[in-house]
Short mmCIF file of C-alpha atoms in Angstrom, two decimals:
data_model
loop_
_atom_site.label_atom_id
_atom_site.label_comp_id
_atom_site.label_asym_id
_atom_site.label_seq_id
_atom_site.Cartn_x
_atom_site.Cartn_y
_atom_site.Cartn_z
CA MET A 1 0.00 0.00 0.00
CA HIS A 2 1.30 3.46 -0.93
CA ARG A 3 0.47 6.76 0.77
CA VAL A 4 0.83 10.04 -1.12
CA SER A 5 0.46 13.42 0.64
CA LEU A 6 -0.34 16.48 -1.44
CA PRO A 7 0.36 20.09 -0.41
CA GLU A 8 -2.44 22.52 0.43
CA VAL A 9 -1.06 24.95 -2.18
CA GLY A 10 -0.30 23.64 -5.66
CA THR A 11 -2.51 20.63 -5.02
CA PHE A 12 -3.49 19.98 -8.62
CA GLU A 13 0.07 20.18 -9.96
CA ALA A 14 1.33 17.88 -7.18
CA TRP A 15 -1.43 15.34 -7.86
CA ARG A 16 -0.71 15.45 -11.59
CA ASP A 17 3.00 14.76 -11.04
CA ALA A 18 2.34 11.96 -8.55
CA ALA A 19 -0.31 10.41 -10.78
CA ARG A 20 2.11 10.35 -13.73
CA LYS A 21 4.73 8.58 -11.63
CA ALA A 22 2.21 6.08 -10.26
CA LEU A 23 0.88 5.41 -13.73
CA ALA A 24 4.41 4.85 -15.07
CA ALA A 25 5.02 2.39 -12.23
CA ASP A 26 1.69 0.68 -13.03
CA ILE A 27 0.42 1.04 -9.47
CA PRO A 28 -3.28 0.05 -9.22
CA ALA A 29 -5.68 2.73 -7.99
CA GLU A 30 -6.72 0.65 -4.99
CA ASP A 31 -3.10 0.48 -3.80
CA ILE A 32 -2.73 4.25 -3.25
CA VAL A 33 -4.07 6.29 -0.34
CA TRP A 34 -4.15 10.01 -1.16
CA GLN A 35 -4.36 12.86 1.34
CA ARG A 36 -4.19 16.64 1.19
CA GLY A 37 -1.98 18.34 3.75
CA SER A 38 0.84 17.04 5.91
CA GLY A 39 0.37 13.97 8.05
CA GLY A 40 2.49 11.53 9.93
CA ALA A 41 2.61 7.75 9.72
CA ASP A 42 -0.71 5.93 9.87
CA LEU A 43 -1.86 2.36 9.51
CA PHE A 44 -0.67 2.46 5.87
CA GLY A 45 2.87 3.33 6.85
CA GLU A 46 5.15 6.21 6.00
CA GLU A 47 4.93 8.49 2.97
CA THR A 48 5.71 6.71 -0.29
CA VAL A 49 8.39 8.18 -2.52
CA LEU A 50 7.24 7.33 -6.02
CA PRO A 51 9.97 6.58 -8.58
CA PRO A 52 10.34 9.12 -11.38
CA ALA A 53 8.63 8.34 -14.67
CA PRO A 54 10.93 6.80 -17.29
CA GLU A 55 12.60 9.13 -19.76
CA GLY A 56 10.19 10.04 -22.55
CA ALA A 57 7.14 8.48 -20.87
CA ARG A 58 3.97 10.14 -22.16
CA PHE A 59 0.33 9.60 -21.31
CA SER A 60 -2.51 10.88 -23.43
CA VAL A 61 -5.76 12.16 -21.90
CA PRO A 62 -8.62 14.25 -23.31
CA LYS A 63 -8.48 17.98 -22.64
CA SER A 64 -11.97 17.76 -21.13
CA PHE A 65 -10.65 15.33 -18.49
CA LEU A 66 -7.93 17.76 -17.38
CA GLN A 67 -10.39 20.66 -17.28
CA THR A 68 -12.78 18.63 -15.14
CA VAL A 69 -10.10 17.34 -12.78
CA ARG A 70 -8.70 20.87 -12.30
CA LEU A 71 -12.01 21.66 -10.60
CA ALA A 72 -12.95 18.30 -9.09
CA LEU A 73 -9.76 18.02 -7.00
CA TRP A 74 -10.80 21.07 -4.93
CA HIS A 75 -13.92 19.24 -3.72
CA ARG A 76 -14.15 18.00 -0.11
CA ASP A 77 -14.94 14.45 -1.23
CA PRO A 78 -12.19 12.38 0.46
CA GLU A 79 -12.12 10.03 -2.55
CA ARG A 80 -11.61 12.73 -5.18
CA PHE A 81 -7.90 12.05 -5.78
CA ALA A 82 -8.47 8.30 -6.00
CA ARG A 83 -11.40 8.80 -8.39
CA ALA A 84 -9.29 11.00 -10.68
CA TYR A 85 -6.37 8.57 -10.67
CA ALA A 86 -8.64 5.58 -11.37
CA MET A 87 -10.12 7.46 -14.33
CA LEU A 88 -6.62 8.35 -15.55
CA ARG A 89 -5.71 4.65 -15.61
CA ALA A 90 -8.96 3.72 -17.32
CA LEU A 91 -8.39 6.30 -20.06
CA GLN A 92 -5.17 4.59 -21.08
CA ALA A 93 -7.17 1.54 -22.15
CA GLN A 94 -10.30 3.43 -23.26
CA PRO A 95 -9.23 6.83 -24.63
CA ARG A 96 -12.82 7.94 -25.33
CA LEU A 97 -14.26 6.82 -22.02
CA PHE A 98 -14.62 10.39 -20.71
CA GLU A 99 -17.10 11.14 -23.49
CA ASP A 100 -19.53 8.61 -21.96
CA ARG A 101 -21.59 10.74 -19.59
CA GLY A 102 -23.59 7.63 -18.67
CA ASP A 103 -20.54 6.06 -17.02
CA ALA A 104 -20.89 6.41 -13.23
CA ARG A 105 -17.22 7.31 -12.77
CA VAL A 106 -17.38 10.05 -15.40
CA ALA A 107 -20.67 11.37 -14.02
CA LYS A 108 -19.24 11.56 -10.49
CA LEU A 109 -16.15 13.55 -11.54
CA ASN A 110 -18.32 15.93 -13.55
CA ALA A 111 -20.65 16.36 -10.57
CA LEU A 112 -17.72 17.19 -8.28
CA ALA A 113 -16.39 19.73 -10.79
CA LYS A 114 -19.81 21.33 -11.15
CA GLU A 115 -20.20 21.74 -7.38
CA VAL A 116 -16.74 23.30 -7.12
CA GLY A 117 -17.50 25.65 -10.02
CA ARG A 118 -20.70 26.74 -8.30
CA ASP A 119 -18.82 27.31 -5.04
CA LYS A 120 -16.20 29.44 -6.82
CA HIS A 121 -19.00 31.49 -8.36
CA LYS A 122 -20.54 32.05 -4.91
CA MET A 123 -17.21 33.19 -3.54
CA THR A 124 -16.62 35.73 -6.30
CA ALA A 125 -20.14 37.07 -5.76
CA PHE A 126 -20.38 37.13 -1.97
CA VAL A 127 -16.96 38.10 -0.60
CA ARG A 128 -17.29 41.47 1.13
CA PHE A 129 -14.11 43.42 1.89
CA ARG A 130 -13.69 45.70 4.93
CA ASP A 131 -11.28 48.64 4.89
CA ILE A 132 -8.50 47.98 7.44
CA GLY A 133 -5.82 50.28 6.05
CA ASP A 134 -4.34 53.63 6.92
CA PRO A 135 -6.13 56.37 4.91
CA ALA A 136 -2.77 58.07 4.38
CA ALA A 137 -1.09 54.97 2.96
CA GLU A 138 -0.22 54.79 -0.72
CA ARG A 139 -2.18 51.56 -1.28
CA ARG A 140 -5.53 50.82 0.27
CA ARG A 141 -5.77 47.68 2.42
CA PHE A 142 -8.82 45.46 2.88
CA ALA A 143 -9.70 42.15 4.50
CA ALA A 144 -12.56 39.67 4.16
CA TRP A 145 -13.80 36.46 5.73
CA PHE A 146 -15.45 33.69 3.73
CA GLU A 147 -16.58 30.13 4.47
CA PRO A 148 -16.52 28.12 1.23
CA SER A 149 -18.03 24.68 0.94
CA HIS A 150 -14.89 23.31 -0.72
CA PHE A 151 -11.13 24.00 -0.89
CA ILE A 152 -11.48 26.79 -3.46
CA MET A 153 -9.31 29.56 -2.05
CA GLU A 154 -6.27 28.78 -4.23
CA PRO A 155 -8.07 28.48 -7.60
CA THR A 156 -10.29 31.50 -6.90
CA ALA A 157 -7.64 33.90 -5.57
CA PRO A 158 -6.37 34.91 -9.06
CA PHE A 159 -9.84 36.29 -9.82
CA PHE A 160 -9.54 38.73 -6.92
CA ALA A 161 -5.94 39.56 -7.84
CA LYS A 162 -7.09 40.65 -11.29
CA ARG A 163 -10.22 42.43 -10.09
CA PHE A 164 -8.63 44.24 -7.12
CA GLY A 165 -5.06 44.63 -8.31
CA ASP A 166 -4.93 48.27 -7.20
CA MET A 167 -5.17 47.48 -3.49
CA ASP A 168 -3.70 45.15 -0.87
CA TRP A 169 -6.08 42.60 0.56
CA THR A 170 -6.41 39.44 2.63
CA ILE A 171 -9.15 36.83 2.33
CA VAL A 172 -9.35 34.47 5.29
CA THR A 173 -11.07 31.08 5.10
CA PRO A 174 -10.96 28.17 7.58
CA ASP A 175 -8.75 26.17 5.16
CA LEU A 176 -6.41 28.71 3.55
CA THR A 177 -5.65 32.43 3.67
CA ALA A 178 -4.86 34.41 0.52
CA GLN A 179 -2.76 37.59 0.75
CA PHE A 180 -2.21 40.13 -2.02
CA GLU A 181 0.43 42.75 -1.26
CA ALA A 182 2.22 45.08 -3.68
CA GLY A 183 0.93 43.09 -6.61
CA LYS A 184 2.08 39.68 -5.33
CA LEU A 185 -0.24 36.84 -4.33
CA SER A 186 0.71 34.44 -1.54
CA PHE A 187 -0.98 31.92 0.74
CA ALA A 188 -0.91 31.16 4.45
CA PRO A 189 -2.68 28.59 6.64
CA GLY A 190 -6.39 28.96 7.29
CA GLN A 191 -7.61 30.81 10.37
CA ALA A 192 -10.68 31.34 12.50
CA LYS A 193 -12.82 34.35 11.65
CA PRO A 194 -10.81 37.49 12.49
CA PRO A 195 -12.36 40.61 14.04
CA LEU A 196 -13.10 42.90 11.10
CA PRO A 197 -14.14 46.54 11.57
CA GLU A 198 -17.32 47.95 10.11
CA ASP A 199 -16.76 49.79 6.85
CA ALA A 200 -18.33 53.18 6.13
CA THR A 201 -19.12 52.08 2.59
CA GLU A 202 -21.40 49.34 3.93
CA GLU A 203 -24.04 51.92 4.80
CA LEU A 204 -23.94 53.26 1.23
CA TRP A 205 -24.16 49.73 -0.14
CA GLY A 206 -27.14 49.00 2.10
CA THR A 207 -28.85 52.20 0.95
CA TYR A 208 -28.40 51.24 -2.70
CA PHE A 209 -29.64 47.69 -2.01
CA ARG A 210 -32.81 49.03 -0.36
CA ASN A 211 -33.42 51.45 -3.22
CA ILE A 212 -33.25 48.83 -5.98
CA PHE A 213 -35.40 46.33 -4.06
CA ASN A 214 -38.70 45.83 -5.88
CA PRO A 215 -41.38 44.62 -3.44
CA ALA A 216 -43.65 43.58 -6.32
CA ARG A 217 -41.10 41.03 -7.55
CA VAL A 218 -40.14 39.22 -4.35
CA LYS A 219 -39.22 35.61 -5.17
CA LEU A 220 -37.82 34.09 -2.00
CA LYS A 221 -36.94 30.69 -3.44
CA ALA A 222 -35.13 32.19 -6.42
CA MET A 223 -33.28 34.66 -4.19
CA GLN A 224 -32.16 32.00 -1.72
CA ALA A 225 -31.12 29.66 -4.53
CA GLU A 226 -28.77 32.33 -5.88
CA MET A 227 -27.80 33.78 -2.47
CA PRO A 228 -28.10 30.99 0.17
CA LYS A 229 -28.65 32.08 3.75
CA LYS A 230 -25.29 30.68 4.87
CA TYR A 231 -23.63 33.71 3.21
CA TRP A 232 -25.94 36.36 4.67
CA LYS A 233 -24.07 36.78 7.96
CA ASN A 234 -21.01 38.15 6.15
CA MET A 235 -22.90 40.41 3.73
CA PRO A 236 -23.83 43.86 5.10
CA GLU A 237 -26.78 44.33 2.74
CA ALA A 238 -28.33 41.05 3.89
CA ALA A 239 -29.24 42.67 7.21
CA HIS A 240 -31.94 44.62 5.38
CA ILE A 241 -33.55 41.59 3.70
CA PRO A 242 -35.92 40.49 6.52
CA GLU A 243 -37.21 44.04 6.95
CA MET A 244 -37.74 44.52 3.20
CA ILE A 245 -39.49 41.17 2.81
CA ALA A 246 -41.74 41.87 5.78
CA GLY A 247 -42.83 45.19 4.27
CA ALA A 248 -42.96 44.02 0.67
CA ARG A 249 -46.73 43.48 0.50
CA ALA A 250 -47.52 46.92 1.91
CA ARG A 251 -45.03 48.66 -0.38
CA ALA A 252 -46.34 46.78 -3.41
CA ALA A 253 -49.86 47.93 -2.54
CA GLU A 254 -48.62 51.53 -2.33
CA MET A 255 -46.99 51.21 -5.74
CA GLN A 256 -50.16 49.79 -7.24
CA ALA A 257 -52.25 52.60 -5.77
CA ALA A 258 -49.88 55.18 -7.22
CA ALA A 259 -49.64 53.53 -10.62
CA PRO A 260 -52.43 55.47 -12.41
CA SER A 261 -50.48 58.72 -12.08
CA LEU A 262 -47.26 57.34 -13.50
CA PRO A 263 -47.89 57.12 -17.28
CA PRO A 264 -48.70 60.83 -17.80
CA MET A 265 -45.68 61.89 -15.71
CA ARG A 266 -43.45 59.55 -17.70
CA ALA A 267 -44.76 60.82 -21.01
CA GLU A 268 -44.25 64.40 -19.85
CA ARG A 269 -40.59 63.72 -18.96
CA ILE A 270 -39.95 62.13 -22.34
CA THR A 271 -41.57 65.01 -24.20
CA ALA A 272 -39.69 67.63 -22.19
CA ARG A 273 -36.30 66.00 -22.63
CA PHE A 274 -36.69 65.25 -26.33
CA ALA A 275 -38.53 68.27 -27.62
CA ASP A 276 -37.28 67.55 -31.12
CA ALA A 277 -38.24 63.88 -30.98
CA ARG A 278 -41.56 64.37 -32.79
CA ALA A 279 -39.74 65.86 -35.78
CA GLU A 280 -37.59 62.74 -36.13
CA VAL A 281 -39.79 60.03 -34.61
CA PRO A 282 -43.00 59.72 -36.67
CA GLY A 283 -45.57 58.79 -34.05
CA GLU A 284 -45.41 57.06 -30.69
CA GLY A 285 -43.76 53.63 -30.49
CA LYS A 286 -42.09 53.87 -33.91
CA MET A 287 -38.48 54.17 -32.86
CA ALA A 288 -37.27 51.38 -35.16
CA GLU A 289 -38.90 53.09 -38.13
CA ALA A 290 -37.28 56.41 -37.25
CA LEU A 291 -33.92 54.74 -36.60
CA ALA A 292 -33.96 53.29 -40.13
CA GLY A 293 -33.69 56.85 -41.45
CA CYS A 294 -30.86 57.90 -39.13
CA ARG A 295 -28.05 59.83 -40.85
CA ARG A 296 -26.27 61.15 -37.75
CA CYS A 297 -22.95 59.52 -38.75
CA PRO A 298 -21.62 57.83 -41.93
CA LEU A 299 -22.00 54.24 -40.63
CA TRP A 300 -25.46 53.90 -42.19
CA GLU A 301 -23.97 54.00 -45.69
CA ASN A 302 -22.47 50.47 -45.62
CA ALA A 303 -24.66 48.75 -43.03
CA THR A 304 -27.57 46.55 -44.10
CA GLN A 305 -29.90 48.14 -41.57
CA ALA A 306 -30.03 49.90 -38.23
CA VAL A 307 -30.53 47.58 -35.26
CA SER A 308 -32.67 48.96 -32.47
CA GLY A 309 -32.98 47.62 -28.94
CA GLU A 310 -35.17 44.68 -28.02
CA GLY A 311 -37.11 43.81 -24.89
CA PRO A 312 -40.05 44.89 -22.74
CA LEU A 313 -40.36 48.63 -22.13
CA GLU A 314 -41.14 47.92 -18.49
CA ALA A 315 -37.84 46.04 -18.04
CA ARG A 316 -35.97 46.88 -14.82
CA LEU A 317 -32.65 45.80 -16.33
CA MET A 318 -30.99 47.05 -19.52
CA PHE A 319 -27.86 45.61 -21.15
CA VAL A 320 -25.91 47.88 -23.50
CA GLY A 321 -23.35 46.40 -25.90
CA GLU A 322 -21.03 47.97 -28.44
CA GLN A 323 -22.62 47.71 -31.89
CA PRO A 324 -24.36 45.12 -34.10
CA GLY A 325 -22.14 42.39 -35.55
CA ASP A 326 -22.42 40.64 -38.90
CA ARG A 327 -25.36 38.43 -37.85
CA GLU A 328 -27.15 41.28 -36.10
CA ASP A 329 -26.75 43.50 -39.16
CA LEU A 330 -28.36 40.86 -41.37
CA GLU A 331 -31.16 39.83 -38.98
CA GLY A 332 -31.94 43.26 -37.52
CA ARG A 333 -31.84 42.06 -33.89
CA PRO A 334 -29.24 42.68 -31.15
CA PHE A 335 -27.06 39.94 -29.65
CA VAL A 336 -27.91 37.04 -31.96
CA GLY A 337 -24.37 36.28 -33.22
CA PRO A 338 -21.57 34.29 -31.50
CA ALA A 339 -21.15 36.86 -28.71
CA GLY A 340 -24.92 36.89 -28.25
CA GLN A 341 -24.90 33.12 -27.80
CA VAL A 342 -22.29 33.41 -25.04
CA PHE A 343 -24.33 36.23 -23.52
CA ASP A 344 -27.56 34.16 -23.56
CA ARG A 345 -25.86 31.13 -22.03
CA VAL A 346 -24.31 33.08 -19.16
CA LEU A 347 -27.61 34.91 -18.56
CA GLN A 348 -29.33 31.55 -18.21
CA GLU A 349 -26.62 30.24 -15.88
CA VAL A 350 -27.03 33.15 -13.46
CA GLY A 351 -30.84 33.09 -13.60
CA ILE A 352 -31.58 36.18 -15.71
CA ALA A 353 -34.36 35.70 -18.28
CA ARG A 354 -33.44 37.25 -21.65
CA ASP A 355 -37.08 38.01 -22.43
CA GLU A 356 -37.39 40.08 -19.24
CA VAL A 357 -34.51 42.47 -19.97
CA TYR A 358 -33.96 45.18 -22.57
CA VAL A 359 -30.90 44.61 -24.78
CA THR A 360 -29.41 47.25 -27.07
CA ASN A 361 -26.13 48.70 -28.34
CA ALA A 362 -24.34 52.02 -27.97
CA VAL A 363 -24.03 52.24 -31.79
CA LYS A 364 -26.91 51.11 -34.01
CA HIS A 365 -25.12 50.38 -37.32
CA PHE A 366 -22.50 47.70 -38.06
CA LYS A 367 -19.00 49.10 -38.63
CA PHE A 368 -16.76 46.70 -40.52
CA ARG A 369 -13.82 46.25 -42.89
CA PRO A 370 -14.43 43.98 -45.91
CA GLN A 371 -11.97 41.14 -46.48
CA GLY A 372 -12.98 38.96 -49.38
CA ARG A 373 -16.46 37.70 -48.63
CA ARG A 374 -16.07 38.37 -44.92
CA ARG A 375 -16.92 41.53 -43.01
CA LEU A 376 -14.45 42.06 -40.17
CA HIS A 377 -15.66 43.96 -37.12
CA GLN A 378 -14.18 47.39 -36.40
CA ALA A 379 -14.72 49.16 -33.10
CA PRO A 380 -16.68 52.42 -33.37
CA ASN A 381 -14.76 55.58 -32.59
CA ASN A 382 -15.74 58.19 -30.00
CA HIS A 383 -17.31 60.42 -32.66
CA GLU A 384 -19.66 57.63 -33.76
CA ILE A 385 -20.52 56.61 -30.19
CA ASP A 386 -21.30 60.20 -29.22
CA HIS A 387 -23.51 60.81 -32.28
CA CYS A 388 -25.46 57.62 -31.59
CA ARG A 389 -25.88 58.48 -27.93
CA TRP A 390 -29.05 60.39 -28.84
CA TRP A 391 -30.76 57.08 -29.63
CA LEU A 392 -29.38 55.33 -26.55
CA ASP A 393 -30.60 58.15 -24.31
CA LEU A 394 -34.02 57.89 -25.93
CA GLU A 395 -34.13 54.16 -25.22
CA ARG A 396 -33.10 54.74 -21.61
CA GLU A 397 -35.83 57.35 -21.24
CA ARG A 398 -38.45 55.06 -22.75
CA VAL A 399 -37.49 52.03 -20.63
CA ARG A 400 -36.19 53.77 -17.50
CA PRO A 401 -34.49 50.65 -16.07
CA ALA A 402 -33.45 50.42 -12.45
CA LEU A 403 -29.99 49.34 -13.60
CA ALA A 404 -28.07 49.57 -16.90
CA VAL A 405 -25.15 47.20 -17.56
CA ALA A 406 -22.30 48.53 -19.71
CA LEU A 407 -20.85 45.64 -21.73
CA GLY A 408 -17.47 46.99 -22.81
CA ALA A 409 -15.79 50.36 -23.29
CA SER A 410 -18.06 51.60 -26.11
CA ALA A 411 -21.15 50.96 -24.02
CA LEU A 412 -19.49 52.61 -21.03
CA ARG A 413 -18.81 55.75 -23.07
CA GLY A 414 -22.36 55.71 -24.46
CA LEU A 415 -23.83 55.50 -20.95
CA THR A 416 -21.46 57.69 -18.94
CA GLY A 417 -19.59 59.77 -21.54
CA ASP A 418 -16.26 58.17 -20.58
CA GLY A 419 -15.16 54.73 -21.80
CA THR A 420 -11.60 54.79 -20.45
CA GLY A 421 -10.21 52.48 -17.76
CA LEU A 422 -12.72 49.68 -18.34
CA LEU A 423 -10.84 46.99 -16.40
CA LYS A 424 -10.23 49.29 -13.42
CA ARG A 425 -13.91 50.22 -13.33
CA ARG A 426 -15.14 46.69 -13.97
CA GLY A 427 -17.48 45.30 -11.33
CA ARG A 428 -18.31 48.74 -9.95
CA LEU A 429 -21.55 50.65 -9.78
CA GLU A 430 -21.44 54.16 -11.21
CA MET A 431 -24.04 56.84 -11.66
CA ALA A 432 -24.79 58.46 -15.02
CA GLY A 433 -27.12 61.24 -14.02
CA ASP A 434 -29.88 59.47 -12.11
CA GLN A 435 -29.09 56.11 -13.80
CA ALA A 436 -27.17 53.36 -11.97
CA VAL A 437 -24.63 51.68 -14.27
CA PHE A 438 -22.82 48.37 -13.64
CA VAL A 439 -19.55 47.96 -15.56
CA THR A 440 -18.25 44.74 -17.14
CA VAL A 441 -16.68 43.47 -20.36
CA HIS A 442 -18.38 42.61 -23.64
CA PRO A 443 -18.91 38.85 -24.26
CA SER A 444 -17.02 39.16 -27.56
CA TYR A 445 -13.90 39.71 -25.42
CA LEU A 446 -14.18 36.08 -24.29
CA LEU A 447 -14.30 34.86 -27.88
CA ARG A 448 -11.07 36.67 -28.74
CA LEU A 449 -9.07 34.71 -26.15
CA ARG A 450 -7.32 31.76 -27.79
CA ASP A 451 -5.85 30.11 -24.69
CA PRO A 452 -8.49 27.71 -23.26
CA GLN A 453 -7.57 28.39 -19.64
CA GLN A 454 -7.59 32.17 -20.14
CA ARG A 455 -10.97 31.91 -21.83
CA ALA A 456 -12.34 29.72 -19.02
CA ASP A 457 -11.07 32.18 -16.38
CA ALA A 458 -12.46 35.16 -18.28
CA GLU A 459 -15.85 33.50 -18.69
CA ALA A 460 -15.94 32.68 -14.98
CA ALA A 461 -15.23 36.34 -14.20
CA PHE A 462 -17.93 37.46 -16.64
CA ARG A 463 -20.36 34.98 -15.10
CA ALA A 464 -19.54 36.38 -11.66
CA ASP A 465 -20.25 39.91 -12.91
CA LEU A 466 -23.67 38.93 -14.26
CA ALA A 467 -24.38 36.96 -11.09
CA GLU A 468 -23.73 40.16 -9.15
CA VAL A 469 -26.18 41.94 -11.45
CA ALA A 470 -28.75 39.19 -10.81
CA ARG A 471 -28.22 39.53 -7.08
CA LEU A 472 -28.66 43.29 -7.21
CA MET A 473 -31.93 42.90 -9.12
CA ALA A 474 -33.31 40.02 -7.02
#
């Protein structure tokens, strides 16, 4: 019997190296006991030193297996390492085995990976930093406490390093502590929950959370599925949830009683703000028809058609992209091309219904460069974004969403007038006049990444952004 101990940091790489050596030595899966963390001798004896793999030894496995195992090994299942090694051995005899989702061993590894992926998503959405630094210091310093379901601190820490690279921070969990100082990420042993001071920004966050809460759309099961109660104790805004739920019925009744006075007031605001709208928009509700005749910038000359926004006018959530792509230009609808498919899939994963949101673009005509039979996308310039902002403002006035999401720098400029510093502003809430704006990247950014791991990490970050949007709107 062999016993292999894996470190608490670099666990996947250590397992991969040990598994290669064991496979080269043809050690059966049942003859290895795996453990994470240091440990002394037990009934299986001392630590086994596996012989190095022979020179030139190579083992072939599907890429999907490695991607799954990279997640599954962070699960708390005590058999996870043995399961992965047993599958590795089986794949040498049956190279396509991992394609069989009906195989119990394959299904179990996929289930472990899915649970870890969900736990990572929860961590990126529900970590709340407290300011613990000296206001006079050059770099801000923050700390947070989180209790994950699995050993996800190491694989999730790079997300926070990218998102909060302009500050020093510490995230403490019972299993592992991540520290980011002066741009360098390191790990230390896990700790008990430290005493963290209250942060002045928590009151502002709570105020915003109360203001966006819609008592007429309270869905407790959906909210708790996305934001389980176990996380509430470490989230400052969660303290307001019981009070808001308790008063939801009364507030909804007040909103209903006040509803008859809203349409005239809304129409009056639209008319006052766009006094020249009647000269360019022939009749109420005919924005698409008016947009087809837009000549505000030269982009209309080569585009097939203008692409207006799509979605219910009573939508509380608006997504703003850059411009129509090739498919959108031909079909006349926003977000139906490859980036739109990524967008739809991530929306579904975080629980946002596409048919309940309003989707549009900062620029309404497709800008491209012809190359043979293909039309290659070109980003709109500031002049084109600014000229098209008239239409975007009109859409915002017609829909009046509680929150607008800027997907990329062009959308950010169209909404706020400034599209610079997208990655530094990503994940933040900003105000454009009286409009709350959440900043993230455009889904086409994910498609441009060629490295599979970079794309997977970027999609996880994008999913976390939209999950935050879903939580804000719950």
